[in-house]
Amino acid sequence: MSLKKNKTTRGFTLLEMLIAIAIFAMLGLAANAVLSTVMKNDEVTAEFAQRLKSLQQGFGALERDFGQMVARTPRLLEGGRGSTVIQTGKDMFDSESEAIVFYRIGWLNPDGLLPRGSLQSVAYVVQENNLERWYFPYPEPEFGAEPIKTVVIKNVLSVEYSFFVEDKWERKFDATSLPKAIAMAVEVEGLGTVQRKFLLPLGAMLTKDNQNNSGNNNGNNSGNNNGNNSGGNNGGGKGGGSGGKEDENG
């Protein structure tokens, strides 16, 4: 007589199932928390990178303008010209912080399509917490003319300028000639104070005496050139005429 042993299949108990479900639930919550943190960090990084890119583009525009600054005085409303080549202050153009006004050259005009030169009047003004670049279509705009405005840097709280004159930094100077460099401290919301220094091209004031001398020199040179050219032409004409007579006589 053979005895057969019955084999029974044993499953998971309810307690084991509950424990397994709890473990998987905690793993899911942990993975969700990690994923949310990664996504949030990615958004913050992308936003910071965009702000940094915008900030770099703004300073790039400033560097181009400062790098082509020229020592030119503005025209006064009552006639004549001023004595300063750079104007700065908080009471200009209703700016919320310090503003700066100057002239620059190198304004592109391909093939002379536009009726203007390469000289441009530029101003940097803070309005509505934005650093804006203002410029006019012509270097000497009419009184009351509206400038063309472009936002350069957003969320600006304050702007301060310093000027490198006589081997030291000064907050104020006479501005009758260009400084060697300009330092700009911009306080940006969420980023703190960012400072940049810009080297300026060497330039000097063009005085009235220099203008008169330049005009006299140009006049004298043109007069001398015209006289020499006319003399040469007359001489050539006479020579040609006498040569013709000699040929006839011969």
PDB file of C-alpha atoms in Angstrom:
ATOM      1  CA  MET A   1       0.000   0.000   0.000  1.00  0.00           C
ATOM      2  CA  SER A   2       1.503   3.333  -1.092  1.00  0.00           C
ATOM      3  CA  LEU A   3       0.780   6.563   0.643  1.00  0.00           C
ATOM      4  CA  LYS A   4       0.650   9.755  -1.503  1.00  0.00           C
ATOM      5  CA  LYS A   5       1.484  13.023   0.121  1.00  0.00           C
ATOM      6  CA  ASN A   6      -0.828  15.789  -0.927  1.00  0.00           C
ATOM      7  CA  LYS A   7       0.999  19.003  -1.869  1.00  0.00           C
ATOM      8  CA  THR A   8      -0.930  22.187  -1.220  1.00  0.00           C
ATOM      9  CA  THR A   9      -0.059  25.601  -2.804  1.00  0.00           C
ATOM     10  CA  ARG A  10       0.282  28.372  -0.285  1.00  0.00           C
ATOM     11  CA  GLY A  11      -0.360  32.038  -1.339  1.00  0.00           C
ATOM     12  CA  PHE A  12       0.376  35.427   0.218  1.00  0.00           C
ATOM     13  CA  THR A  13      -1.431  36.345   3.295  1.00  0.00           C
ATOM     14  CA  LEU A  14      -3.392  39.580   3.581  1.00  0.00           C
ATOM     15  CA  LEU A  15      -0.753  41.048   5.889  1.00  0.00           C
ATOM     16  CA  GLU A  16       2.015  40.370   3.381  1.00  0.00           C
ATOM     17  CA  MET A  17      -0.024  41.990   0.613  1.00  0.00           C
ATOM     18  CA  LEU A  18      -0.605  45.083   2.736  1.00  0.00           C
ATOM     19  CA  ILE A  19       3.093  45.331   3.537  1.00  0.00           C
ATOM     20  CA  ALA A  20       4.022  45.012  -0.142  1.00  0.00           C
ATOM     21  CA  ILE A  21       1.478  47.648  -1.122  1.00  0.00           C
ATOM     22  CA  ALA A  22       2.832  50.004   1.558  1.00  0.00           C
ATOM     23  CA  ILE A  23       6.410  49.525   0.356  1.00  0.00           C
ATOM     24  CA  PHE A  24       5.470  50.236  -3.246  1.00  0.00           C
ATOM     25  CA  ALA A  25       3.463  53.270  -2.158  1.00  0.00           C
ATOM     26  CA  MET A  26       6.445  54.717  -0.260  1.00  0.00           C
ATOM     27  CA  LEU A  27       8.729  54.058  -3.223  1.00  0.00           C
ATOM     28  CA  GLY A  28       6.252  55.846  -5.495  1.00  0.00           C
ATOM     29  CA  LEU A  29       6.013  58.831  -3.147  1.00  0.00           C
ATOM     30  CA  ALA A  30       9.807  59.055  -2.907  1.00  0.00           C
ATOM     31  CA  ALA A  31      10.184  58.848  -6.694  1.00  0.00           C
ATOM     32  CA  ASN A  32       7.502  61.506  -7.149  1.00  0.00           C
ATOM     33  CA  ALA A  33       9.246  63.802  -4.659  1.00  0.00           C
ATOM     34  CA  VAL A  34      12.585  63.329  -6.410  1.00  0.00           C
ATOM     35  CA  LEU A  35      11.009  63.945  -9.819  1.00  0.00           C
ATOM     36  CA  SER A  36       9.240  67.089  -8.586  1.00  0.00           C
ATOM     37  CA  THR A  37      12.491  68.401  -7.112  1.00  0.00           C
ATOM     38  CA  VAL A  38      14.369  67.721 -10.349  1.00  0.00           C
ATOM     39  CA  MET A  39      11.700  69.422 -12.437  1.00  0.00           C
ATOM     40  CA  LYS A  40      11.599  72.437 -10.097  1.00  0.00           C
ATOM     41  CA  ASN A  41      15.388  72.740 -10.163  1.00  0.00           C
ATOM     42  CA  ASP A  42      15.315  72.506 -13.947  1.00  0.00           C
ATOM     43  CA  GLU A  43      12.783  75.347 -14.139  1.00  0.00           C
ATOM     44  CA  VAL A  44      14.825  77.502 -11.737  1.00  0.00           C
ATOM     45  CA  THR A  45      18.014  76.778 -13.677  1.00  0.00           C
ATOM     46  CA  ALA A  46      16.352  77.586 -16.999  1.00  0.00           C
ATOM     47  CA  GLU A  47      14.937  80.837 -15.589  1.00  0.00           C
ATOM     48  CA  PHE A  48      18.309  81.824 -14.135  1.00  0.00           C
ATOM     49  CA  ALA A  49      20.045  80.984 -17.416  1.00  0.00           C
ATOM     50  CA  GLN A  50      17.538  83.131 -19.303  1.00  0.00           C
ATOM     51  CA  ARG A  51      18.052  86.042 -16.905  1.00  0.00           C
ATOM     52  CA  LEU A  52      21.811  85.635 -17.142  1.00  0.00           C
ATOM     53  CA  LYS A  53      21.593  85.570 -20.933  1.00  0.00           C
ATOM     54  CA  SER A  54      19.465  88.724 -20.944  1.00  0.00           C
ATOM     55  CA  LEU A  55      21.907  90.379 -18.552  1.00  0.00           C
ATOM     56  CA  GLN A  56      24.852  89.491 -20.778  1.00  0.00           C
ATOM     57  CA  GLN A  57      23.027  90.815 -23.837  1.00  0.00           C
ATOM     58  CA  GLY A  58      22.279  94.059 -21.999  1.00  0.00           C
ATOM     59  CA  PHE A  59      25.892  94.543 -20.955  1.00  0.00           C
ATOM     60  CA  GLY A  60      26.912  93.698 -24.515  1.00  0.00           C
ATOM     61  CA  ALA A  61      24.815  96.612 -25.794  1.00  0.00           C
ATOM     62  CA  LEU A  62      26.355  98.868 -23.134  1.00  0.00           C
ATOM     63  CA  GLU A  63      29.859  97.770 -24.109  1.00  0.00           C
ATOM     64  CA  ARG A  64      29.219  98.542 -27.773  1.00  0.00           C
ATOM     65  CA  ASP A  65      27.910 102.006 -26.966  1.00  0.00           C
ATOM     66  CA  PHE A  66      30.640 102.889 -24.463  1.00  0.00           C
ATOM     67  CA  GLY A  67      33.317 101.475 -26.758  1.00  0.00           C
ATOM     68  CA  GLN A  68      32.323 103.924 -29.523  1.00  0.00           C
ATOM     69  CA  MET A  69      31.727 106.976 -27.355  1.00  0.00           C
ATOM     70  CA  VAL A  70      32.897 110.265 -28.841  1.00  0.00           C
ATOM     71  CA  ALA A  71      33.671 113.586 -27.146  1.00  0.00           C
ATOM     72  CA  ARG A  72      30.860 115.759 -28.499  1.00  0.00           C
ATOM     73  CA  THR A  73      28.952 118.453 -26.643  1.00  0.00           C
ATOM     74  CA  PRO A  74      25.161 118.788 -26.940  1.00  0.00           C
ATOM     75  CA  ARG A  75      23.355 121.685 -28.551  1.00  0.00           C
ATOM     76  CA  LEU A  76      21.631 124.027 -26.080  1.00  0.00           C
ATOM     77  CA  LEU A  77      18.030 125.216 -26.414  1.00  0.00           C
ATOM     78  CA  GLU A  78      19.076 128.871 -26.319  1.00  0.00           C
ATOM     79  CA  GLY A  79      21.691 128.300 -28.991  1.00  0.00           C
ATOM     80  CA  GLY A  80      25.333 127.358 -28.936  1.00  0.00           C
ATOM     81  CA  ARG A  81      26.767 124.197 -27.463  1.00  0.00           C
ATOM     82  CA  GLY A  82      27.328 122.920 -23.946  1.00  0.00           C
ATOM     83  CA  SER A  83      30.667 122.217 -22.309  1.00  0.00           C
ATOM     84  CA  THR A  84      30.233 118.600 -21.176  1.00  0.00           C
ATOM     85  CA  VAL A  85      30.562 115.467 -23.290  1.00  0.00           C
ATOM     86  CA  ILE A  86      28.794 113.207 -20.747  1.00  0.00           C
ATOM     87  CA  GLN A  87      25.710 114.115 -18.713  1.00  0.00           C
ATOM     88  CA  THR A  88      24.756 112.065 -15.635  1.00  0.00           C
ATOM     89  CA  GLY A  89      22.330 112.485 -12.756  1.00  0.00           C
ATOM     90  CA  LYS A  90      19.120 111.274 -11.130  1.00  0.00           C
ATOM     91  CA  ASP A  91      17.065 114.278 -12.263  1.00  0.00           C
ATOM     92  CA  MET A  92      17.238 113.490 -15.958  1.00  0.00           C
ATOM     93  CA  PHE A  93      14.313 112.164 -18.047  1.00  0.00           C
ATOM     94  CA  ASP A  94      12.348 111.277 -14.876  1.00  0.00           C
ATOM     95  CA  SER A  95      14.748 108.399 -14.269  1.00  0.00           C
ATOM     96  CA  GLU A  96      14.222 106.282 -11.153  1.00  0.00           C
ATOM     97  CA  SER A  97      18.001 106.052 -10.701  1.00  0.00           C
ATOM     98  CA  GLU A  98      21.076 107.606 -12.293  1.00  0.00           C
ATOM     99  CA  ALA A  99      20.867 108.261 -16.024  1.00  0.00           C
ATOM    100  CA  ILE A 100      23.659 108.896 -18.515  1.00  0.00           C
ATOM    101  CA  VAL A 101      23.642 110.683 -21.887  1.00  0.00           C
ATOM    102  CA  PHE A 102      26.433 110.754 -24.475  1.00  0.00           C
ATOM    103  CA  TYR A 103      27.224 110.556 -28.179  1.00  0.00           C
ATOM    104  CA  ARG A 104      28.592 107.569 -30.041  1.00  0.00           C
ATOM    105  CA  ILE A 105      29.768 106.911 -33.580  1.00  0.00           C
ATOM    106  CA  GLY A 106      29.554 103.818 -35.750  1.00  0.00           C
ATOM    107  CA  TRP A 107      25.776 103.822 -36.250  1.00  0.00           C
ATOM    108  CA  LEU A 108      25.322 101.534 -39.239  1.00  0.00           C
ATOM    109  CA  ASN A 109      23.774 102.989 -42.375  1.00  0.00           C
ATOM    110  CA  PRO A 110      24.381 100.512 -45.233  1.00  0.00           C
ATOM    111  CA  ASP A 111      24.916 102.225 -48.586  1.00  0.00           C
ATOM    112  CA  GLY A 112      23.599 105.471 -47.095  1.00  0.00           C
ATOM    113  CA  LEU A 113      19.994 104.349 -47.447  1.00  0.00           C
ATOM    114  CA  LEU A 114      18.807 106.503 -44.531  1.00  0.00           C
ATOM    115  CA  PRO A 115      19.165 110.313 -44.545  1.00  0.00           C
ATOM    116  CA  ARG A 116      21.468 110.448 -41.518  1.00  0.00           C
ATOM    117  CA  GLY A 117      25.096 110.041 -40.527  1.00  0.00           C
ATOM    118  CA  SER A 118      26.803 107.545 -38.225  1.00  0.00           C
ATOM    119  CA  LEU A 119      26.619 109.781 -35.113  1.00  0.00           C
ATOM    120  CA  GLN A 120      24.000 108.825 -32.525  1.00  0.00           C
ATOM    121  CA  SER A 121      22.745 110.413 -29.317  1.00  0.00           C
ATOM    122  CA  VAL A 122      22.257 107.706 -26.654  1.00  0.00           C
ATOM    123  CA  ALA A 123      20.776 107.785 -23.151  1.00  0.00           C
ATOM    124  CA  TYR A 124      20.388 105.039 -20.521  1.00  0.00           C
ATOM    125  CA  VAL A 125      17.420 105.644 -18.227  1.00  0.00           C
ATOM    126  CA  VAL A 126      15.748 103.571 -15.486  1.00  0.00           C
ATOM    127  CA  GLN A 127      11.956 103.553 -15.696  1.00  0.00           C
ATOM    128  CA  GLU A 128       9.477 101.067 -14.214  1.00  0.00           C
ATOM    129  CA  ASN A 129      12.385  98.991 -12.837  1.00  0.00           C
ATOM    130  CA  ASN A 130      13.842  98.549 -16.327  1.00  0.00           C
ATOM    131  CA  LEU A 131      17.099  99.906 -17.700  1.00  0.00           C
ATOM    132  CA  GLU A 132      16.130 101.375 -21.051  1.00  0.00           C
ATOM    133  CA  ARG A 133      18.253 102.535 -23.969  1.00  0.00           C
ATOM    134  CA  TRP A 134      16.988 105.712 -25.605  1.00  0.00           C
ATOM    135  CA  TYR A 135      18.191 107.124 -28.892  1.00  0.00           C
ATOM    136  CA  PHE A 136      16.996 109.661 -31.409  1.00  0.00           C
ATOM    137  CA  PRO A 137      16.989 109.313 -35.200  1.00  0.00           C
ATOM    138  CA  TYR A 138      19.224 112.391 -35.442  1.00  0.00           C
ATOM    139  CA  PRO A 139      22.103 113.601 -33.222  1.00  0.00           C
ATOM    140  CA  GLU A 140      20.416 116.981 -32.621  1.00  0.00           C
ATOM    141  CA  PRO A 141      16.717 116.146 -32.097  1.00  0.00           C
ATOM    142  CA  GLU A 142      14.013 118.758 -32.031  1.00  0.00           C
ATOM    143  CA  PHE A 143      12.706 119.912 -28.667  1.00  0.00           C
ATOM    144  CA  GLY A 144       9.951 117.563 -27.491  1.00  0.00           C
ATOM    145  CA  ALA A 145      10.857 114.768 -29.911  1.00  0.00           C
ATOM    146  CA  GLU A 146      10.100 111.277 -28.620  1.00  0.00           C
ATOM    147  CA  PRO A 147      13.080 108.916 -28.405  1.00  0.00           C
ATOM    148  CA  ILE A 148      13.094 105.297 -29.526  1.00  0.00           C
ATOM    149  CA  LYS A 149      13.189 103.120 -26.379  1.00  0.00           C
ATOM    150  CA  THR A 150      14.503  99.593 -25.873  1.00  0.00           C
ATOM    151  CA  VAL A 151      14.546  97.595 -22.624  1.00  0.00           C
ATOM    152  CA  VAL A 152      18.116  96.473 -21.953  1.00  0.00           C
ATOM    153  CA  ILE A 153      17.958  94.955 -18.440  1.00  0.00           C
ATOM    154  CA  LYS A 154      14.805  94.101 -16.484  1.00  0.00           C
ATOM    155  CA  ASN A 155      14.108  94.185 -12.726  1.00  0.00           C
ATOM    156  CA  VAL A 156      16.665  96.939 -12.081  1.00  0.00           C
ATOM    157  CA  LEU A 157      16.551  98.529  -8.628  1.00  0.00           C
ATOM    158  CA  SER A 158      19.376 101.069  -8.938  1.00  0.00           C
ATOM    159  CA  VAL A 159      22.238 102.118 -11.217  1.00  0.00           C
ATOM    160  CA  GLU A 160      25.416 103.973 -10.264  1.00  0.00           C
ATOM    161  CA  TYR A 161      28.223 105.242 -12.501  1.00  0.00           C
ATOM    162  CA  SER A 162      31.864 105.919 -11.660  1.00  0.00           C
ATOM    163  CA  PHE A 163      34.528 107.454 -13.888  1.00  0.00           C
ATOM    164  CA  PHE A 164      38.244 106.711 -14.029  1.00  0.00           C
ATOM    165  CA  VAL A 165      39.900 110.125 -14.199  1.00  0.00           C
ATOM    166  CA  GLU A 166      43.523 110.956 -13.330  1.00  0.00           C
ATOM    167  CA  ASP A 167      44.265 107.375 -12.249  1.00  0.00           C
ATOM    168  CA  LYS A 168      41.414 107.155  -9.733  1.00  0.00           C
ATOM    169  CA  TRP A 169      37.707 106.417  -9.687  1.00  0.00           C
ATOM    170  CA  GLU A 170      35.395 109.384  -9.198  1.00  0.00           C
ATOM    171  CA  ARG A 171      31.641 109.481  -8.827  1.00  0.00           C
ATOM    172  CA  LYS A 172      31.546 112.991 -10.319  1.00  0.00           C
ATOM    173  CA  PHE A 173      33.883 114.842 -12.685  1.00  0.00           C
ATOM    174  CA  ASP A 174      33.809 117.935 -14.907  1.00  0.00           C
ATOM    175  CA  ALA A 175      33.034 115.859 -18.041  1.00  0.00           C
ATOM    176  CA  THR A 176      34.804 118.250 -20.415  1.00  0.00           C
ATOM    177  CA  SER A 177      36.670 115.282 -21.886  1.00  0.00           C
ATOM    178  CA  LEU A 178      36.196 111.542 -21.953  1.00  0.00           C
ATOM    179  CA  PRO A 179      37.377 109.498 -18.952  1.00  0.00           C
ATOM    180  CA  LYS A 180      39.591 106.483 -19.451  1.00  0.00           C
ATOM    181  CA  ALA A 181      36.904 104.069 -18.246  1.00  0.00           C
ATOM    182  CA  ILE A 182      33.386 103.905 -16.826  1.00  0.00           C
ATOM    183  CA  ALA A 183      32.287 101.586 -14.003  1.00  0.00           C
ATOM    184  CA  MET A 184      28.619 100.657 -13.799  1.00  0.00           C
ATOM    185  CA  ALA A 185      27.012  99.071 -10.728  1.00  0.00           C
ATOM    186  CA  VAL A 186      23.554  97.637 -11.451  1.00  0.00           C
ATOM    187  CA  GLU A 187      21.429  96.237  -8.641  1.00  0.00           C
ATOM    188  CA  VAL A 188      19.145  93.562 -10.103  1.00  0.00           C
ATOM    189  CA  GLU A 189      16.289  92.022  -8.159  1.00  0.00           C
ATOM    190  CA  GLY A 190      17.126  88.449  -7.184  1.00  0.00           C
ATOM    191  CA  LEU A 191      20.731  88.692  -8.412  1.00  0.00           C
ATOM    192  CA  GLY A 192      22.219  91.427  -6.254  1.00  0.00           C
ATOM    193  CA  THR A 193      24.632  94.092  -7.487  1.00  0.00           C
ATOM    194  CA  VAL A 194      26.467  93.407 -10.727  1.00  0.00           C
ATOM    195  CA  GLN A 195      29.438  95.634 -11.564  1.00  0.00           C
ATOM    196  CA  ARG A 196      31.045  96.017 -14.972  1.00  0.00           C
ATOM    197  CA  LYS A 197      33.890  98.245 -16.143  1.00  0.00           C
ATOM    198  CA  PHE A 198      34.170  99.547 -19.698  1.00  0.00           C
ATOM    199  CA  LEU A 199      37.255 100.996 -21.376  1.00  0.00           C
ATOM    200  CA  LEU A 200      36.561 104.114 -23.424  1.00  0.00           C
ATOM    201  CA  PRO A 201      38.302 105.272 -26.593  1.00  0.00           C
ATOM    202  CA  LEU A 202      40.710 108.183 -26.263  1.00  0.00           C
ATOM    203  CA  GLY A 203      39.136 111.454 -27.360  1.00  0.00           C
ATOM    204  CA  ALA A 204      39.506 115.190 -26.912  1.00  0.00           C
ATOM    205  CA  MET A 205      37.279 118.214 -27.096  1.00  0.00           C
ATOM    206  CA  LEU A 206      37.051 119.935 -30.486  1.00  0.00           C
ATOM    207  CA  THR A 207      37.343 123.615 -29.528  1.00  0.00           C
ATOM    208  CA  LYS A 208      36.276 126.595 -31.624  1.00  0.00           C
ATOM    209  CA  ASP A 209      39.904 127.491 -32.293  1.00  0.00           C
ATOM    210  CA  ASN A 210      40.519 124.010 -33.641  1.00  0.00           C
ATOM    211  CA  GLN A 211      37.433 124.277 -35.788  1.00  0.00           C
ATOM    212  CA  ASN A 212      38.558 127.653 -37.168  1.00  0.00           C
ATOM    213  CA  ASN A 213      42.048 126.372 -37.796  1.00  0.00           C
ATOM    214  CA  SER A 214      40.637 123.319 -39.479  1.00  0.00           C
ATOM    215  CA  GLY A 215      38.452 125.482 -41.678  1.00  0.00           C
ATOM    216  CA  ASN A 216      41.322 127.818 -42.523  1.00  0.00           C
ATOM    217  CA  ASN A 217      43.595 124.930 -43.313  1.00  0.00           C
ATOM    218  CA  ASN A 218      40.987 123.341 -45.512  1.00  0.00           C
ATOM    219  CA  GLY A 219      40.374 126.634 -47.257  1.00  0.00           C
ATOM    220  CA  ASN A 220      44.061 127.307 -47.770  1.00  0.00           C
ATOM    221  CA  ASN A 221      44.707 123.802 -48.964  1.00  0.00           C
ATOM    222  CA  SER A 222      41.804 123.903 -51.370  1.00  0.00           C
ATOM    223  CA  GLY A 223      42.883 127.334 -52.588  1.00  0.00           C
ATOM    224  CA  ASN A 224      46.442 126.226 -53.102  1.00  0.00           C
ATOM    225  CA  ASN A 225      45.327 123.070 -54.823  1.00  0.00           C
ATOM    226  CA  ASN A 226      42.986 124.997 -57.097  1.00  0.00           C
ATOM    227  CA  GLY A 227      45.705 127.530 -57.889  1.00  0.00           C
ATOM    228  CA  ASN A 228      48.257 124.874 -58.620  1.00  0.00           C
ATOM    229  CA  ASN A 229      45.859 122.895 -60.729  1.00  0.00           C
ATOM    230  CA  SER A 230      44.745 125.940 -62.706  1.00  0.00           C
ATOM    231  CA  GLY A 231      48.349 127.039 -63.163  1.00  0.00           C
ATOM    232  CA  GLY A 232      49.311 123.611 -64.360  1.00  0.00           C
ATOM    233  CA  ASN A 233      46.402 123.492 -66.737  1.00  0.00           C
ATOM    234  CA  ASN A 234      47.187 126.952 -68.137  1.00  0.00           C
ATOM    235  CA  GLY A 235      50.832 126.073 -68.514  1.00  0.00           C
ATOM    236  CA  GLY A 236      49.949 122.864 -70.260  1.00  0.00           C
ATOM    237  CA  GLY A 237      47.572 124.702 -72.536  1.00  0.00           C
ATOM    238  CA  LYS A 238      50.170 127.284 -73.483  1.00  0.00           C
ATOM    239  CA  GLY A 239      52.776 124.643 -74.115  1.00  0.00           C
ATOM    240  CA  GLY A 240      50.396 122.762 -76.321  1.00  0.00           C
ATOM    241  CA  GLY A 241      49.520 125.928 -78.215  1.00  0.00           C
ATOM    242  CA  SER A 242      53.122 126.973 -78.785  1.00  0.00           C
ATOM    243  CA  GLY A 243      53.952 123.462 -79.871  1.00  0.00           C
ATOM    244  CA  GLY A 244      51.223 123.655 -82.418  1.00  0.00           C
ATOM    245  CA  LYS A 245      52.635 126.918 -83.785  1.00  0.00           C
ATOM    246  CA  GLU A 246      56.086 125.449 -84.036  1.00  0.00           C
ATOM    247  CA  ASP A 247      54.656 122.568 -85.994  1.00  0.00           C
ATOM    248  CA  GLU A 248      52.904 124.940 -88.343  1.00  0.00           C
ATOM    249  CA  ASN A 249      56.038 127.051 -88.804  1.00  0.00           C
ATOM    250  CA  GLY A 250      58.059 123.968 -89.361  1.00  0.00           C
TER     251      GLY A 250
END
